[in-house]
């Protein structure tokens, strides 16, 4: 399920939103995560250090060419040493600079540890919530081209055979629904501090391993949106 919000946000605002969500227990991280540990230095307004290097190839005592990448410098040196009689070496100059800034999120995936969470946070192929041994939910949040925010829930259920609509709805909708509602509520409340977020455009499909696809029924879409109201203690 994808929820697309029509709101423009600058990269700096997105970094601030990442920090705000971090305070709510929604931690934006990279897809390539190896544990559930949250590092405070990845969020907030901090002094950020950056390094840049220039590698100069020296041939017979003369500066011949430069490259930004150590791997390129190594390849050039190896080629010259293999194919010529030149005396070659490399000189590396490194510049370190610091800047006080809002830390940009490392990725679009969530580690989640907010209050009353239903699923169990774990690292599978990516960070995900586990509901039983078969049902998993991956949650992502993306600032697309600084013009649109996309919230996505990817729910998977590994099953040996064809299942009834009732079973699919119970495991893939009802089970993660409280978390879907809470996540929507926290994200929408946070982003609304930076502008009018409005109602999202929702795309929702069921995809089977047979590559068949069916659109979510209107009642499932409606229940998904209603779940966020439950999370903030309201009723439609």
Short mmCIF file of C-alpha atoms in Angstrom, two decimals:
data_model
loop_
_atom_site.label_atom_id
_atom_site.label_comp_id
_atom_site.label_asym_id
_atom_site.label_seq_id
_atom_site.Cartn_x
_atom_site.Cartn_y
_atom_site.Cartn_z
CA UNK A 1 0.00 0.00 0.00
CA UNK A 2 1.32 3.42 -1.01
CA UNK A 3 0.08 6.73 0.38
CA UNK A 4 1.17 9.77 -1.60
CA UNK A 5 0.97 13.18 0.08
CA UNK A 6 1.06 16.32 -2.05
CA UNK A 7 3.44 18.47 0.01
CA UNK A 8 6.73 20.14 -0.93
CA UNK A 9 9.54 19.87 1.61
CA UNK A 10 13.11 21.10 1.41
CA UNK A 11 16.00 18.73 2.21
CA UNK A 12 16.58 20.68 5.43
CA UNK A 13 12.93 20.30 6.45
CA UNK A 14 13.14 16.60 5.67
CA UNK A 15 16.15 16.26 7.96
CA UNK A 16 14.21 18.04 10.71
CA UNK A 17 11.20 15.76 10.16
CA UNK A 18 13.51 12.75 10.42
CA UNK A 19 14.64 14.01 13.82
CA UNK A 20 11.05 14.67 14.94
CA UNK A 21 9.98 11.15 13.92
CA UNK A 22 13.03 9.75 15.69
CA UNK A 23 11.67 11.32 18.88
CA UNK A 24 8.36 9.52 18.30
CA UNK A 25 10.00 6.11 17.90
CA UNK A 26 10.06 6.06 14.08
CA UNK A 27 13.70 5.92 13.03
CA UNK A 28 14.57 6.36 9.35
CA UNK A 29 17.55 4.16 8.50
CA UNK A 30 19.30 2.60 5.54
CA UNK A 31 17.99 -0.54 3.88
CA UNK A 32 21.28 -2.23 4.75
CA UNK A 33 20.87 -2.58 8.49
CA UNK A 34 22.37 -5.40 10.53
CA UNK A 35 20.74 -4.85 13.93
CA UNK A 36 17.95 -2.92 15.66
CA UNK A 37 20.25 -0.49 17.46
CA UNK A 38 19.40 3.19 16.96
CA UNK A 39 22.35 5.62 16.90
CA UNK A 40 21.61 9.09 18.26
CA UNK A 41 24.30 10.71 16.13
CA UNK A 42 22.25 9.84 13.02
CA UNK A 43 19.57 12.40 13.97
CA UNK A 44 19.28 16.01 15.08
CA UNK A 45 21.31 19.20 14.67
CA UNK A 46 24.95 18.20 14.92
CA UNK A 47 28.47 19.02 13.87
CA UNK A 48 29.05 16.89 10.79
CA UNK A 49 32.56 16.06 9.61
CA UNK A 50 33.31 15.44 5.96
CA UNK A 51 36.50 14.37 4.22
CA UNK A 52 37.65 14.84 0.66
CA UNK A 53 40.85 13.56 -0.91
CA UNK A 54 42.84 14.28 -4.05
CA UNK A 55 45.25 11.60 -5.26
CA UNK A 56 48.10 12.85 -7.44
CA UNK A 57 49.99 10.43 -9.68
CA UNK A 58 53.70 11.29 -9.79
CA UNK A 59 55.71 10.04 -12.78
CA UNK A 60 59.50 10.40 -12.69
CA UNK A 61 59.19 13.10 -10.05
CA UNK A 62 56.59 15.13 -11.97
CA UNK A 63 52.91 15.55 -11.07
CA UNK A 64 51.12 13.93 -14.00
CA UNK A 65 47.41 13.69 -13.16
CA UNK A 66 44.95 13.70 -10.28
CA UNK A 67 41.91 11.69 -9.30
CA UNK A 68 39.39 11.84 -6.45
CA UNK A 69 39.24 8.07 -6.04
CA UNK A 70 41.91 5.94 -4.36
CA UNK A 71 40.81 2.91 -6.39
CA UNK A 72 41.47 4.78 -9.65
CA UNK A 73 44.88 5.88 -8.41
CA UNK A 74 45.77 2.29 -7.51
CA UNK A 75 44.75 1.05 -10.97
CA UNK A 76 46.81 3.73 -12.71
CA UNK A 77 49.87 2.98 -10.60
CA UNK A 78 49.51 -0.75 -11.27
CA UNK A 79 49.18 -0.22 -15.03
CA UNK A 80 52.21 2.06 -15.18
CA UNK A 81 54.34 -0.28 -13.09
CA UNK A 82 53.34 -3.25 -15.24
CA UNK A 83 53.69 -1.67 -18.68
CA UNK A 84 56.35 1.05 -18.36
CA UNK A 85 59.74 1.71 -16.81
CA UNK A 86 58.62 4.97 -15.22
CA UNK A 87 59.20 5.62 -11.55
CA UNK A 88 55.67 6.15 -10.26
CA UNK A 89 54.08 6.99 -6.93
CA UNK A 90 50.94 8.60 -5.54
CA UNK A 91 50.57 11.57 -3.20
CA UNK A 92 47.30 11.94 -1.30
CA UNK A 93 46.04 15.25 0.11
CA UNK A 94 43.05 14.99 2.47
CA UNK A 95 40.89 17.91 3.56
CA UNK A 96 38.66 17.62 6.62
CA UNK A 97 35.83 20.11 7.12
CA UNK A 98 33.06 20.44 9.71
CA UNK A 99 29.61 21.97 9.48
CA UNK A 100 26.75 22.41 11.96
CA UNK A 101 23.62 21.11 10.25
CA UNK A 102 20.52 18.93 10.53
CA UNK A 103 21.56 15.36 9.83
CA UNK A 104 19.98 13.91 6.70
CA UNK A 105 18.25 10.54 7.14
CA UNK A 106 20.40 7.62 6.03
CA UNK A 107 17.56 5.98 4.11
CA UNK A 108 13.83 5.49 3.73
CA UNK A 109 13.30 2.37 5.87
CA UNK A 110 11.98 2.43 9.43
CA UNK A 111 13.16 0.91 12.66
CA UNK A 112 10.11 1.18 14.92
CA UNK A 113 9.84 1.22 18.71
CA UNK A 114 6.92 3.54 19.46
CA UNK A 115 4.54 2.99 22.37
CA UNK A 116 2.00 0.13 22.06
CA UNK A 117 3.62 -1.34 18.96
CA UNK A 118 2.00 -4.65 17.94
CA UNK A 119 4.58 -6.19 15.61
CA UNK A 120 8.06 -7.24 16.65
CA UNK A 121 10.87 -5.21 15.10
CA UNK A 122 13.50 -7.34 13.44
CA UNK A 123 15.98 -7.29 10.59
CA UNK A 124 15.02 -9.60 7.75
CA UNK A 125 16.14 -8.78 4.23
CA UNK A 126 15.34 -5.23 5.35
CA UNK A 127 14.06 -3.73 8.64
CA UNK A 128 10.57 -5.12 9.21
CA UNK A 129 7.84 -5.85 11.74
CA UNK A 130 7.08 -9.52 12.37
CA UNK A 131 3.53 -10.56 13.33
CA UNK A 132 3.93 -14.30 13.32
CA UNK A 133 6.31 -16.64 11.59
CA UNK A 134 4.77 -15.85 8.19
CA UNK A 135 3.44 -12.25 8.16
CA UNK A 136 5.88 -9.34 7.85
CA UNK A 137 5.52 -5.62 7.21
CA UNK A 138 8.18 -3.31 5.81
CA UNK A 139 7.51 0.43 6.20
CA UNK A 140 9.22 3.15 4.16
CA UNK A 141 8.94 6.93 3.93
CA UNK A 142 10.36 8.90 1.02
CA UNK A 143 10.57 12.59 0.14
CA UNK A 144 10.20 12.27 -3.64
CA UNK A 145 11.95 15.08 -5.52
CA UNK A 146 11.13 17.42 -2.62
CA UNK A 147 7.57 17.70 -4.00
CA UNK A 148 5.76 14.64 -2.66
CA UNK A 149 5.97 12.38 0.39
CA UNK A 150 5.32 8.67 -0.07
CA UNK A 151 4.50 6.36 2.82
CA UNK A 152 4.54 2.68 1.91
CA UNK A 153 3.52 -0.47 3.75
CA UNK A 154 4.65 -3.75 2.18
CA UNK A 155 2.93 -6.69 3.89
CA UNK A 156 3.97 -10.21 2.94
CA UNK A 157 2.52 -13.56 3.93
CA UNK A 158 4.34 -16.72 2.94
CA UNK A 159 1.83 -19.52 2.51
CA UNK A 160 1.95 -22.95 0.93
CA UNK A 161 -1.30 -22.71 -0.98
CA UNK A 162 -4.25 -20.64 -2.09
CA UNK A 163 -5.99 -18.89 0.80
CA UNK A 164 -9.50 -17.53 1.25
CA UNK A 165 -10.30 -13.83 1.22
CA UNK A 166 -11.15 -14.09 4.92
CA UNK A 167 -7.76 -15.55 5.84
CA UNK A 168 -5.91 -12.99 3.73
CA UNK A 169 -7.85 -10.12 5.27
CA UNK A 170 -7.33 -11.40 8.81
CA UNK A 171 -3.57 -11.81 8.50
CA UNK A 172 -2.62 -9.13 5.97
CA UNK A 173 -5.08 -6.43 7.05
CA UNK A 174 -6.44 -6.95 10.56
CA UNK A 175 -3.20 -8.09 12.16
CA UNK A 176 -0.97 -5.13 11.13
CA UNK A 177 -3.83 -2.58 11.07
CA UNK A 178 -3.15 -1.07 14.54
CA UNK A 179 0.48 -0.40 13.58
CA UNK A 180 -0.55 1.01 10.20
CA UNK A 181 -2.91 3.39 11.99
CA UNK A 182 -0.33 4.51 14.55
CA UNK A 183 2.38 5.04 11.94
CA UNK A 184 0.04 7.12 9.75
CA UNK A 185 -1.02 9.20 12.73
CA UNK A 186 2.53 9.92 13.91
CA UNK A 187 3.82 10.72 10.43
CA UNK A 188 0.90 12.93 9.42
CA UNK A 189 0.96 14.80 12.74
CA UNK A 190 4.70 15.41 12.42
CA UNK A 191 4.70 16.51 8.78
CA UNK A 192 1.68 18.78 9.31
CA UNK A 193 3.97 21.01 11.40
CA UNK A 194 5.77 21.89 8.16
CA UNK A 195 2.78 22.49 5.89
CA UNK A 196 -0.68 21.37 4.82
CA UNK A 197 -0.43 17.62 4.29
CA UNK A 198 -4.02 16.98 3.16
CA UNK A 199 -5.46 13.57 2.34
CA UNK A 200 -3.16 11.11 0.55
CA UNK A 201 -3.70 9.43 -2.79
CA UNK A 202 -3.79 5.71 -1.95
CA UNK A 203 -2.61 2.81 -4.10
CA UNK A 204 -3.37 -0.61 -2.66
CA UNK A 205 -2.97 -4.03 -4.29
CA UNK A 206 -2.73 -7.69 -3.40
CA UNK A 207 0.01 -9.43 -5.41
CA UNK A 208 0.29 -13.21 -5.51
CA UNK A 209 3.43 -15.17 -6.35
CA UNK A 210 1.64 -16.23 -9.52
CA UNK A 211 2.08 -12.56 -10.57
CA UNK A 212 -1.66 -11.96 -10.42
CA UNK A 213 -2.79 -8.68 -8.92
CA UNK A 214 -6.09 -7.49 -7.49
CA UNK A 215 -6.97 -4.06 -6.19
CA UNK A 216 -7.80 -3.66 -2.51
CA UNK A 217 -11.52 -3.40 -1.88
CA UNK A 218 -12.81 0.06 -0.86
CA UNK A 219 -13.63 -1.15 2.65
CA UNK A 220 -10.00 -2.17 3.25
CA UNK A 221 -8.76 1.23 2.07
CA UNK A 222 -11.33 2.96 4.30
CA UNK A 223 -10.38 0.85 7.33
CA UNK A 224 -6.73 1.63 6.75
CA UNK A 225 -7.43 5.36 6.91
CA UNK A 226 -9.80 4.98 9.86
CA UNK A 227 -7.06 3.19 11.78
CA UNK A 228 -5.09 6.43 12.08
CA UNK A 229 -8.09 8.06 13.77
CA UNK A 230 -8.22 5.21 16.26
CA UNK A 231 -4.53 5.81 16.95
CA UNK A 232 -5.24 9.41 17.92
CA UNK A 233 -8.45 8.62 19.78
CA UNK A 234 -10.99 9.91 17.25
CA UNK A 235 -13.93 8.45 15.37
CA UNK A 236 -15.26 9.28 11.94
#
